Coordinates of C-alpha atoms in Angstrom, one line a residue:
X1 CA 111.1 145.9 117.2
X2 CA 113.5 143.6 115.4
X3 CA 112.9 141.2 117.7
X4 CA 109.1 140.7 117.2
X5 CA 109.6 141.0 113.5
X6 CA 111.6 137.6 113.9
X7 CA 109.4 136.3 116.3
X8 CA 106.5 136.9 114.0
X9 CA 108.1 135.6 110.8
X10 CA 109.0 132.4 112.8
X11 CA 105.3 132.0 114.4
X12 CA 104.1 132.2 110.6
X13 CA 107.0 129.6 109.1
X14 CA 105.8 127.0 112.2
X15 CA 102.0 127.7 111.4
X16 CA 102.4 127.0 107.8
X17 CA 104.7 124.1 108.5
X18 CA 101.2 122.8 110.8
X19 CA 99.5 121.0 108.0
X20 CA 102.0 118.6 106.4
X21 CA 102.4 117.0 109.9
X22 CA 98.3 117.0 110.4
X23 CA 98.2 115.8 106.9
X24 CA 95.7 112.4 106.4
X25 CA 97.8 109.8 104.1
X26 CA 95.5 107.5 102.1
X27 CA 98.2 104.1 101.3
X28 CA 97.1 102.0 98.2
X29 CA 97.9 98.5 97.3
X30 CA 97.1 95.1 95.7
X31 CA 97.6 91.6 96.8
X32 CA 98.4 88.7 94.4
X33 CA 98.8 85.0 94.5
X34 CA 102.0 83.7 93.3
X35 CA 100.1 83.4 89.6
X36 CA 99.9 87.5 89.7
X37 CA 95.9 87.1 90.3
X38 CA 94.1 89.3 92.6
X39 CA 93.1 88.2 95.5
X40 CA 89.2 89.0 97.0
X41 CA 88.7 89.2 100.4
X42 CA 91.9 89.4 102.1
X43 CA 91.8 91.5 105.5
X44 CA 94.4 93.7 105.6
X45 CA 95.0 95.4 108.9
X46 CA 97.1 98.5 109.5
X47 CA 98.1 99.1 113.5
X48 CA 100.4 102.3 114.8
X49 CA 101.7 100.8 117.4
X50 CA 102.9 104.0 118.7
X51 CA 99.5 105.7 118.9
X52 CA 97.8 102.6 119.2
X53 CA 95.5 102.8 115.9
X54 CA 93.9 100.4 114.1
X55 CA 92.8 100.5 110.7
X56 CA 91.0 97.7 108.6
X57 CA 89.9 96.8 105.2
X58 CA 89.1 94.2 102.7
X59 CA 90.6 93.5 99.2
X60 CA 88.3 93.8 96.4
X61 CA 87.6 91.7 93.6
X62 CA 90.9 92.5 91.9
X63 CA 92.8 92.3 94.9
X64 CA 92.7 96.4 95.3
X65 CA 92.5 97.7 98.8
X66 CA 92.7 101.6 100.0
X67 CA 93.4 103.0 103.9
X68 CA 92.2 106.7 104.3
X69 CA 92.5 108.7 107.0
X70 CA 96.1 107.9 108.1
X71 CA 98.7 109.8 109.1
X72 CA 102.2 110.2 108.4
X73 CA 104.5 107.5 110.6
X74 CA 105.4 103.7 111.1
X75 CA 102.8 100.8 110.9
X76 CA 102.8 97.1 111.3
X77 CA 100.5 96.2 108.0
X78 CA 99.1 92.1 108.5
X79 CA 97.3 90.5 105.5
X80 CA 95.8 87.5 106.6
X81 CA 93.1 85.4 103.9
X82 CA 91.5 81.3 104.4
X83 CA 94.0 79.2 102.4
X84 CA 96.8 81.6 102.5
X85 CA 99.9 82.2 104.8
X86 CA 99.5 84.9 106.9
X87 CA 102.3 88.0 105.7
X88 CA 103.2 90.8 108.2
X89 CA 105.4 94.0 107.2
X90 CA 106.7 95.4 110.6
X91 CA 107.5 99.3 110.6
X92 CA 106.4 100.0 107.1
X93 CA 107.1 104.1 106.7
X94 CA 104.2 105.8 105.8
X95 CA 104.9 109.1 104.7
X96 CA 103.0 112.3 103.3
X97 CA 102.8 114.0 99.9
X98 CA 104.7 110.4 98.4
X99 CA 102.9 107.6 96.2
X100 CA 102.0 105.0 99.6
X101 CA 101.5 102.1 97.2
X102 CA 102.2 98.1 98.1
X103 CA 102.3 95.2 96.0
X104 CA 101.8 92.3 98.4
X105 CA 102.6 88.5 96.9
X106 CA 100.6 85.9 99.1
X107 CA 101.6 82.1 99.4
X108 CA 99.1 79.3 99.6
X109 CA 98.9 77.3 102.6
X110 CA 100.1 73.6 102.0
X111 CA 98.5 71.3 102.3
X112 CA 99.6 68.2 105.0
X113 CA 99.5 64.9 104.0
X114 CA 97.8 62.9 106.4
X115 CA 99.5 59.8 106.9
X116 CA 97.2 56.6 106.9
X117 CA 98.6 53.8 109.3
X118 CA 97.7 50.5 107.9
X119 CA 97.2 48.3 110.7
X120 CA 96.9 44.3 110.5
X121 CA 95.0 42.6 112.8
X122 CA 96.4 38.8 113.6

């Protein structure tokens, strides 16, 4: 009888323990140029690469961007924009019940001079 009594009270500690690790995790975040100023547009793309998920989105007007439905673990997070350098975060932790939020500082592209050969003709 003492037995099952355990058993019981551990079947109900390991059922209630069930949603925190089926928990969805929404993460939050802004990207900025070097100036602080949001940035529109910019594809941000969150991949698990142990569960082989992919989840994208696009930065709004402001530079705001939200992922929903994700769940607790490590992702490689990419942000990628035309005119900008590409920035990658490898094995961000995302974890449940915590503030998920990013602040992500992009750098513009240089630009490459072209060099003009002056050639003389004799």
């Amino acid at each position: 009888m003492f037995a099952e009594k355990v058993l019981m009270i551990l079947l109900l500690v390991c059922m209630s323990a069930l949603p925190v690790f089926s928990q969805n995790v929404t993460v939050k975040g802004k990207v900025v140029d070097n100036n602080g100023r949001g940035l529109e547009g910019v594809k941000v793309t969150m991949q698990d690469p142990g569960r082989g998920r992919v989840v994208i989105t696009l930065s709004s007007e402001t530079g705001l961007f939200t992922l929903n439905d994700l769940k607790a673990g490590k992702y490689d997070i990419s942000f990628s924009l035309p005119g900008f350098e590409d920035k990658v975060e490898k094995q961000v932790e995302v974890v449940g019940e915590h503030d998920n939020s990013i602040l992500v500082r992009m750098q513009e592209k240089r630009k490459e001079k072209k060099k003009l050969k002056n050639e003389t003709q004799r």
